Short mmCIF file of C-alpha atoms and ligand atoms in Angstrom, two decimals:
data_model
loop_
_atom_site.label_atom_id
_atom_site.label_comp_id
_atom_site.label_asym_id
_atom_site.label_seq_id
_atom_site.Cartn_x
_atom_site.Cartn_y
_atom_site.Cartn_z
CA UNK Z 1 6.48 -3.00 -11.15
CA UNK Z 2 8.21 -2.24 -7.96
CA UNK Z 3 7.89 1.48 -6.59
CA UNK Z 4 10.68 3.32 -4.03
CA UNK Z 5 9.68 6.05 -2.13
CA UNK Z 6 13.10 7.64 -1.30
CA UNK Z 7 15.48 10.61 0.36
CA UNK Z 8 18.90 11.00 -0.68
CA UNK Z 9 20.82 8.59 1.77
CA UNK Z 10 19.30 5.33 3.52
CA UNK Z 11 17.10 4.06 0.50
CA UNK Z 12 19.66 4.74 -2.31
CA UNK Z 13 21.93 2.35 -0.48
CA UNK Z 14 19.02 -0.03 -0.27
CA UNK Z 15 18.48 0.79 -4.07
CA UNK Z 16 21.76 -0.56 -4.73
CA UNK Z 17 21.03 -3.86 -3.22
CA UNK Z 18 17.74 -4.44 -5.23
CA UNK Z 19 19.83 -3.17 -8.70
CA UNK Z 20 21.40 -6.57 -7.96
CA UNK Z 21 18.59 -8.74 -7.83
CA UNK Z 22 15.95 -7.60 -10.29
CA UNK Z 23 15.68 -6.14 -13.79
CA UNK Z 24 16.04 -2.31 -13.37
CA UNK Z 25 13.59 -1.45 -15.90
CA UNK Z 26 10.95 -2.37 -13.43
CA UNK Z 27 11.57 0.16 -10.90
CA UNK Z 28 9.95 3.28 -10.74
CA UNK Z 29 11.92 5.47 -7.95
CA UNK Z 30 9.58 8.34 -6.62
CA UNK Z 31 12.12 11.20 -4.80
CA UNK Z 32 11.90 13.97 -2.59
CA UNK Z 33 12.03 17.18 -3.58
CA UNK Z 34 11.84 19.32 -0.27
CA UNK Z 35 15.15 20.42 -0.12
CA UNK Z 36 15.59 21.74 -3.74
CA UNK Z 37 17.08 25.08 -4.40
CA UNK Z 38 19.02 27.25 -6.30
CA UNK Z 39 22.76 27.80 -5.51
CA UNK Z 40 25.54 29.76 -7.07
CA UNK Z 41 22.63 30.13 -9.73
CA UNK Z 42 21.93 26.51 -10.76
CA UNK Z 43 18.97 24.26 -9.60
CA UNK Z 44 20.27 21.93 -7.15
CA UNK Z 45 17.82 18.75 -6.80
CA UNK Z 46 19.74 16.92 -3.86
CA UNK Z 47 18.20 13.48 -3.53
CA UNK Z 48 17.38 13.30 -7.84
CA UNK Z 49 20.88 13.53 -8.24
CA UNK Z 50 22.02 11.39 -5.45
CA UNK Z 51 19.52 8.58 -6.84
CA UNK Z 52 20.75 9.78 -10.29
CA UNK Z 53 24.20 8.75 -9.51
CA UNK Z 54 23.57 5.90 -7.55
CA UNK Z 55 22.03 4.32 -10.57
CA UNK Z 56 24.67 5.10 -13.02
CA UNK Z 57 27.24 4.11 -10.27
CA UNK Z 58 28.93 8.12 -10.05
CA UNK Z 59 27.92 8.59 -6.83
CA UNK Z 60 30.15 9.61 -4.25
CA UNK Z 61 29.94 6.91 -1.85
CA UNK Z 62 31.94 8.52 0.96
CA UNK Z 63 29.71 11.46 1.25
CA UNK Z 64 26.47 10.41 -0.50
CA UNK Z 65 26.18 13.20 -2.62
CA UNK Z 66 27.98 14.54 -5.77
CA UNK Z 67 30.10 12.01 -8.08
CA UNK Z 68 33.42 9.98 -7.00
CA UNK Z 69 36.92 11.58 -8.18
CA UNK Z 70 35.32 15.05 -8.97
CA UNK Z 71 37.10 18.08 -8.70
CA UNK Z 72 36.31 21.57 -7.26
CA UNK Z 73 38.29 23.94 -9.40
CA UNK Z 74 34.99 26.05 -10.01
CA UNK Z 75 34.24 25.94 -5.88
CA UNK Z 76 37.56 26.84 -5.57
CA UNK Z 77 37.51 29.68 -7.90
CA UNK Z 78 34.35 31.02 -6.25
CA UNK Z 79 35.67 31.04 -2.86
CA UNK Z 80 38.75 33.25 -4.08
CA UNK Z 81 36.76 35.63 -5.60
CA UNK Z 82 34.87 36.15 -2.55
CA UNK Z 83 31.63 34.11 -3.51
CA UNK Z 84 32.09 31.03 -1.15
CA UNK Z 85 29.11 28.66 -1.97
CA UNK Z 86 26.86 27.46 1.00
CA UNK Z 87 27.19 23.78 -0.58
CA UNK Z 88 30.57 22.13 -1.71
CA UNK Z 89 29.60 21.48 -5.24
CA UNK Z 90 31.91 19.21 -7.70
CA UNK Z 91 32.80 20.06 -11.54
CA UNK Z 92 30.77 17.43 -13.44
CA UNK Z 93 28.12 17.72 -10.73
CA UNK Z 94 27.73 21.25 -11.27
CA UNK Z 95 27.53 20.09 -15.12
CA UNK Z 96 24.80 18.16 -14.58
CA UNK Z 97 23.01 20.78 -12.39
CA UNK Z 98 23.67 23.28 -14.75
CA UNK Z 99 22.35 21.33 -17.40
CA UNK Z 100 19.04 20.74 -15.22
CA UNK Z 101 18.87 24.48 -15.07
CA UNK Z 102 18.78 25.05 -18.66
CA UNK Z 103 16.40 22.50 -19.56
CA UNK Z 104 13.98 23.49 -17.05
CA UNK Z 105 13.48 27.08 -18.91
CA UNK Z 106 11.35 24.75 -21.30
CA UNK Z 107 10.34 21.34 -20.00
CA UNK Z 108 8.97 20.66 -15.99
CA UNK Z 109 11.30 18.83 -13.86
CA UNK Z 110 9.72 15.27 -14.30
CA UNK Z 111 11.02 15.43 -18.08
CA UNK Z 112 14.30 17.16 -17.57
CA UNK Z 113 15.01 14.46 -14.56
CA UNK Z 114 13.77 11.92 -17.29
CA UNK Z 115 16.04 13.22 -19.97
CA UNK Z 116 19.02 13.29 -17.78
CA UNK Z 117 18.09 9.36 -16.86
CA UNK Z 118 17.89 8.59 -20.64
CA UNK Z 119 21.59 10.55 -21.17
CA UNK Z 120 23.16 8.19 -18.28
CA UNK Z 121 21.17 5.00 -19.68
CA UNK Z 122 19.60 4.17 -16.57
CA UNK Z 123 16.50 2.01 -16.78
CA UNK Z 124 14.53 2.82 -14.00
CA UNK Z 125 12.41 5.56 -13.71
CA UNK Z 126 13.16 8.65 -11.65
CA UNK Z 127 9.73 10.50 -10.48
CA UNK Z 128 10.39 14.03 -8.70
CA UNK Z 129 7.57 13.81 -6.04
CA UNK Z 130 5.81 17.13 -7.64
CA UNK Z 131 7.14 19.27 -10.02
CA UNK Z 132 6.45 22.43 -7.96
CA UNK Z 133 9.06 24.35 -5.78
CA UNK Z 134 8.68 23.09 -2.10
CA UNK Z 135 9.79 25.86 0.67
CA UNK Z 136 10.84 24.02 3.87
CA UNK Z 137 11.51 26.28 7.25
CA UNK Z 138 13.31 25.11 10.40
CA UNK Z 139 12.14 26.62 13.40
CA UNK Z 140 14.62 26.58 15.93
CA UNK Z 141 15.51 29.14 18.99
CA UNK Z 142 17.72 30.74 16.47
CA UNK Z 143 14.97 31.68 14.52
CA UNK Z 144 13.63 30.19 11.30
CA UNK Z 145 16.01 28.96 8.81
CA UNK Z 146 16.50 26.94 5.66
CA UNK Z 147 17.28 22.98 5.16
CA UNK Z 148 20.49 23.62 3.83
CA UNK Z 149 21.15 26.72 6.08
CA UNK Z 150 20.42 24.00 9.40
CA UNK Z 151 22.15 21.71 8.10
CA UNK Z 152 25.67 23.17 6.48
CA UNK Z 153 25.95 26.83 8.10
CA UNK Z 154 24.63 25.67 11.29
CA UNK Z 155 26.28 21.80 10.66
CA UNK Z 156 22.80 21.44 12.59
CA UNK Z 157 23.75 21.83 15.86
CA UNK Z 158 20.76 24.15 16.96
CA UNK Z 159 17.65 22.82 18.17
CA UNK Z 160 14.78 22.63 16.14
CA UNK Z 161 11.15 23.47 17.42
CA UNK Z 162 9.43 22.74 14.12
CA UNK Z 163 10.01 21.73 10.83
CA UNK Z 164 7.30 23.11 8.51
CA UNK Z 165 6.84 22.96 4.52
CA UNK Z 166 4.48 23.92 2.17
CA UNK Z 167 1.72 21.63 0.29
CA UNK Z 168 2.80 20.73 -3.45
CA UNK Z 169 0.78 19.06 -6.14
CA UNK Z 170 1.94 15.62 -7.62
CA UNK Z 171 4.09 15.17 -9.99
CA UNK Z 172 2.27 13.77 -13.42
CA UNK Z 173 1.18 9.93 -13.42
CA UNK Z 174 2.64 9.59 -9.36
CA UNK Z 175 -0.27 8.64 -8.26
CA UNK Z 176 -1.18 6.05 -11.19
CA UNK Z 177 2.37 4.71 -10.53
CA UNK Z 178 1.53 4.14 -6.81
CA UNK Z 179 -1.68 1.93 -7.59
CA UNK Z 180 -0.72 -0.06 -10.39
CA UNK Z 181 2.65 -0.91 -8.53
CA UNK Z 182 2.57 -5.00 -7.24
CA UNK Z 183 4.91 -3.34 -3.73
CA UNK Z 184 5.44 0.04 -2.54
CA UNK Z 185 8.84 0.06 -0.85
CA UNK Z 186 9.48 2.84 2.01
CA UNK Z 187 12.74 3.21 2.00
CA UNK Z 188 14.85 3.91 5.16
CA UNK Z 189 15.01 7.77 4.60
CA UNK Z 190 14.28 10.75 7.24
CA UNK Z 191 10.31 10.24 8.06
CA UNK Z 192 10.54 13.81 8.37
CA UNK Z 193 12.22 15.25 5.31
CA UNK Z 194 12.38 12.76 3.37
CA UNK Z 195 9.21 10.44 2.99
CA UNK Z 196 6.95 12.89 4.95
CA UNK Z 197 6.75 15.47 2.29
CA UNK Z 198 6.06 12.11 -0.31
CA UNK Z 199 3.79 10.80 1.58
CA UNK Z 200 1.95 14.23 2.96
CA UNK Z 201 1.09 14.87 -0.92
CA UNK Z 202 -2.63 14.91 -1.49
CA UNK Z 203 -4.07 11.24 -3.23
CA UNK Z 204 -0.21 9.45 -1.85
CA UNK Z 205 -2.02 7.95 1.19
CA UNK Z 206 -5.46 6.82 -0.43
CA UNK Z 207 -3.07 5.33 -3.49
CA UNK Z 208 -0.88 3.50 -0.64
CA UNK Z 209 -3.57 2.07 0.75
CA UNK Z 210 -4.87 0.62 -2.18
CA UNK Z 211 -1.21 -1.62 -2.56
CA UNK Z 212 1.22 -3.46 -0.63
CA UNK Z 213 3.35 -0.97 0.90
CA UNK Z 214 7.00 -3.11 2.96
CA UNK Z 215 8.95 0.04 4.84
CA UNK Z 216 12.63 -0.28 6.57
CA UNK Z 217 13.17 1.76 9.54
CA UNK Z 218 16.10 4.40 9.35
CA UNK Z 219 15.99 4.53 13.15
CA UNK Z 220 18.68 1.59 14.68
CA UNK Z 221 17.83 1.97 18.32
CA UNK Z 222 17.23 5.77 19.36
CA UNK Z 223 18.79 7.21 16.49
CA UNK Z 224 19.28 7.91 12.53
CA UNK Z 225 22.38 6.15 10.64
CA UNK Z 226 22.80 9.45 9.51
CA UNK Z 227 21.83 13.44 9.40
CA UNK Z 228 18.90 14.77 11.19
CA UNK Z 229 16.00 12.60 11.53
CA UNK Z 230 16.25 12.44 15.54
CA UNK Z 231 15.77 16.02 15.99
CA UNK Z 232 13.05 16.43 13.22
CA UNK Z 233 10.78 13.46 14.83
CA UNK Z 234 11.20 14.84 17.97
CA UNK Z 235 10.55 18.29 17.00
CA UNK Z 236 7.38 16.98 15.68
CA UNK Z 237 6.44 14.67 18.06
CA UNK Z 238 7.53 11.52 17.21
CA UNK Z 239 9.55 8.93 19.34
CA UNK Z 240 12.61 8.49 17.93
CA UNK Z 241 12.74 4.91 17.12
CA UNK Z 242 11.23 1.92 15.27
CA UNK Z 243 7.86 2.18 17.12
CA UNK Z 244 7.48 6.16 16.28
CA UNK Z 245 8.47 5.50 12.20
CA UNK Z 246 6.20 2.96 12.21
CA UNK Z 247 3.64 4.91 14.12
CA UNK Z 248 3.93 7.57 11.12
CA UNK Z 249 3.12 5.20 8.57
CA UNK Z 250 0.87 2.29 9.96
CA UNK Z 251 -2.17 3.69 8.29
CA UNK Z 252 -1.10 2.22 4.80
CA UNK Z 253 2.25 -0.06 6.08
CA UNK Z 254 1.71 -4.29 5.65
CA UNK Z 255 5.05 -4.65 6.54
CA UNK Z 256 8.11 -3.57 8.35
CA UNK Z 257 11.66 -4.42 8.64
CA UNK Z 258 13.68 -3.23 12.08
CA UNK Z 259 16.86 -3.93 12.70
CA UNK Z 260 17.74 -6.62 14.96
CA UNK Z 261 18.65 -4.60 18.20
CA UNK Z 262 15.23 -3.63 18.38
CA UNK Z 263 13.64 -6.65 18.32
CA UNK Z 264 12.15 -5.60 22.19
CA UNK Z 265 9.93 -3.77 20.03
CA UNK Z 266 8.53 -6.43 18.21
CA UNK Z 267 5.25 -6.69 20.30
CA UNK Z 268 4.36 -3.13 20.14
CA UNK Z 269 4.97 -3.37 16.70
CA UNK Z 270 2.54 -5.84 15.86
CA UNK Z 271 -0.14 -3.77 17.49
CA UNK Z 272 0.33 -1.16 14.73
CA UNK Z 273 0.40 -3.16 11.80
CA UNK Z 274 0.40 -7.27 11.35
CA UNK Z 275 3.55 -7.84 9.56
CA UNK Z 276 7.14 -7.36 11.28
CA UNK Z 277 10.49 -8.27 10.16
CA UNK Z 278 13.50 -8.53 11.83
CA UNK Z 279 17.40 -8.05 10.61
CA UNK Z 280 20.24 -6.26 10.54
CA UNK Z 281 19.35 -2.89 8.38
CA UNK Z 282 22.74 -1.80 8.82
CA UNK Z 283 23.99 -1.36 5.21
CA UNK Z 284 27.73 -1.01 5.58
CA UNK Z 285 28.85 -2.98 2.47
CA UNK Z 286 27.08 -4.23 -0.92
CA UNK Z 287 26.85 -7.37 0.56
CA UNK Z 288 24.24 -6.17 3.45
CA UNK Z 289 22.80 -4.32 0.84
CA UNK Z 290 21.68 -7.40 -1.42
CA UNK Z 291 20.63 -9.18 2.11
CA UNK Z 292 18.10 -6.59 2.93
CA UNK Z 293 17.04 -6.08 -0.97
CA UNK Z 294 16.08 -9.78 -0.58
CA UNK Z 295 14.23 -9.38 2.72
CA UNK Z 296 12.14 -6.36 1.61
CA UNK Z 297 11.24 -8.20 -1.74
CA UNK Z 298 11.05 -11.26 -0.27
CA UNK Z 299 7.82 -12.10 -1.39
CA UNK Z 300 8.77 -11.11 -5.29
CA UNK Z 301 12.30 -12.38 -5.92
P1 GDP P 1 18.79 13.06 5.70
O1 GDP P 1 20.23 12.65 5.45
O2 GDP P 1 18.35 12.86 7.10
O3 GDP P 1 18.43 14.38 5.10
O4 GDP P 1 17.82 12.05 4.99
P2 GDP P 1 17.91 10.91 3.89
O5 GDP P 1 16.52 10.63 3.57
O6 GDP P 1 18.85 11.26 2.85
O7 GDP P 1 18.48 9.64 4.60
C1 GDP P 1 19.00 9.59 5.86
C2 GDP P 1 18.37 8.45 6.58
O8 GDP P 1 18.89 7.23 6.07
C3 GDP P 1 18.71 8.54 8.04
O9 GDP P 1 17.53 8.64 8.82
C4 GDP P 1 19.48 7.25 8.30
O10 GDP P 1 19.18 6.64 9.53
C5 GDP P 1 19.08 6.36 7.14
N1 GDP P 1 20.15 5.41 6.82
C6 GDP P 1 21.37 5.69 6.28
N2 GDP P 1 22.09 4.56 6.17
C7 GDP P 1 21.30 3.56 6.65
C8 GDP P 1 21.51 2.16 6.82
O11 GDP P 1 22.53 1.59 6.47
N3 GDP P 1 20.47 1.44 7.37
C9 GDP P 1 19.29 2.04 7.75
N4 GDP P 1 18.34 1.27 8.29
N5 GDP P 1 19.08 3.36 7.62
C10 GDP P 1 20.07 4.10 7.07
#
């Protein structure tokens, strides 16, 4: 069994490559739930459904969230009756969410995510990191605010002094998962956001260390592919690049691929941890997306 630690952008591209090259049905997927919230009164699980519709091939590739040709009559609506929503949600993804939100009045979130897998016949399993509520809080000049207020109201422009969450309790079986897995894949998602709040879960590090964990880098030079990374890891003291992801998880990394304009870093690299690859991690089309499936698997496929 393979096992993905992933956010809601980077690794579900990466995701897409390895769909291609091995049997689904031994994946387990294990997603972040930080950012999880209610709006317009139905449970919005941001990366679950982004992974969910990656996998079933809905997902809205241009934006990385919501499913492709949806329509926003119901957003629409809302805003005319004076109830603009915060996020810009679709018709058949706000089916899905609301169906989430009924379900979870009787089962936790690791079976309603599992049911809604089962619906959309995807094979791998989808782990919610914890089935507890996470509360995340950016501190910036501003003030403290929510993910979703940061990064929508304030298109996160503001600067950010801290980014601080709350500890949550594993989801069921996550940590058997990690240690019976033959690799761990880190995905490359925001350290910060994303795989930090995974990772930061009590047992995740001792159950890492116990397998052989490959991680891509999400930072190409000095900065993210995408959305907020550089601010977070230098809000908390990271560098931004290569060197400072790796830095965050060389206590239970064997190996890690950086892309190949950072390939100065190599040697500082190898003082961290002994195994470093190097390619282009720039996923711009399905076919870079097979080509780095088969360098993080390498060893496997
Ligand atoms: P968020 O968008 O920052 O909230 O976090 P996500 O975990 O959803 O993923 C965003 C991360 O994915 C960013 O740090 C990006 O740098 C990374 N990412 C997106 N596309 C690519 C890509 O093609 N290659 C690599 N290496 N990283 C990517």
């Amino acid at each position: 069994m393979i096992t993905i630690l992933s956010g809601g952008t980077g690794t579900p591209k990466l995701i897409q490559g390895i769909k291609e090259i091995i049997d689904e049905s031994n994946l387990n997927i294990i997603v972040n739930t930080l950012e999880n919230d209610y709006f317009s009164g139905v449970y919005v699980t941001p990366d679950i459904d982004t992974v969910l519709y990656t996998l079933s091939d809905l997902i809205n590739l241009e934006t990385w969230y919501g499913i492709k040709d949806d329509t926003f009559i119901t957003h629409e609506k809302l805003k005319e009756l004076g109830c603009p929503e915060l996020l810009r949600i679709g018709d058949k993804d706000r089916a899905l969410k609301i169906q989430k939100t009924i379900l979870l009045k009787n089962y936790p979130l690791s079976q309603v995510v599992d049911i809604q897998r089962k619906q959309m016949d995807i094979k791998a399993r989808i782990i919610p990191m914890s089935n507890q509520q996470s509360t995340i809080k950016i501190m910036t000049p501003k003030g403290e605010m929510s993910f979703h207020q940061f990064l929508i109201k304030e298109q996160g422009k503001v600067p950010v002094d801290d980014v601080v969450y709350n500890e949550v309790e594993p989801a069921p079986d996550m940590l058997n998962i990690i240690e019976n897995s033959e690799t761990v894949v880190i995905g490359p998602s925001n350290p910060i956001t994303s795989i930090g709040p995974i990772i930061s879960i009590k047992g995740v590090e001792k159950a890492l260390k116990k397998v052989h964990v490959v991680g891509v880098s999400p930072i190409i030079g000095n900065s993210p592919v995408s959305g907020p990374a550089a601010k977070f890891m230098q809000a908390c003291g990271h560098e931004v690049s290569a060197l400072g992801v790796c830095d965050m998880y060389s206590k239970f990394l064997d190996r890690f691929i950086i892309d190949s304009v950072d390939s100065d870093l190599e040697t500082k690299i190898e003082k961290l941890i002994k195994d470093v690859t190097i390619t282009n991690t720039k996923m711009r089309n399905i076919g870079d997306k097979v080509m780095l499936a088969r360098t993080v698997l390498g060893e496997i496929v």
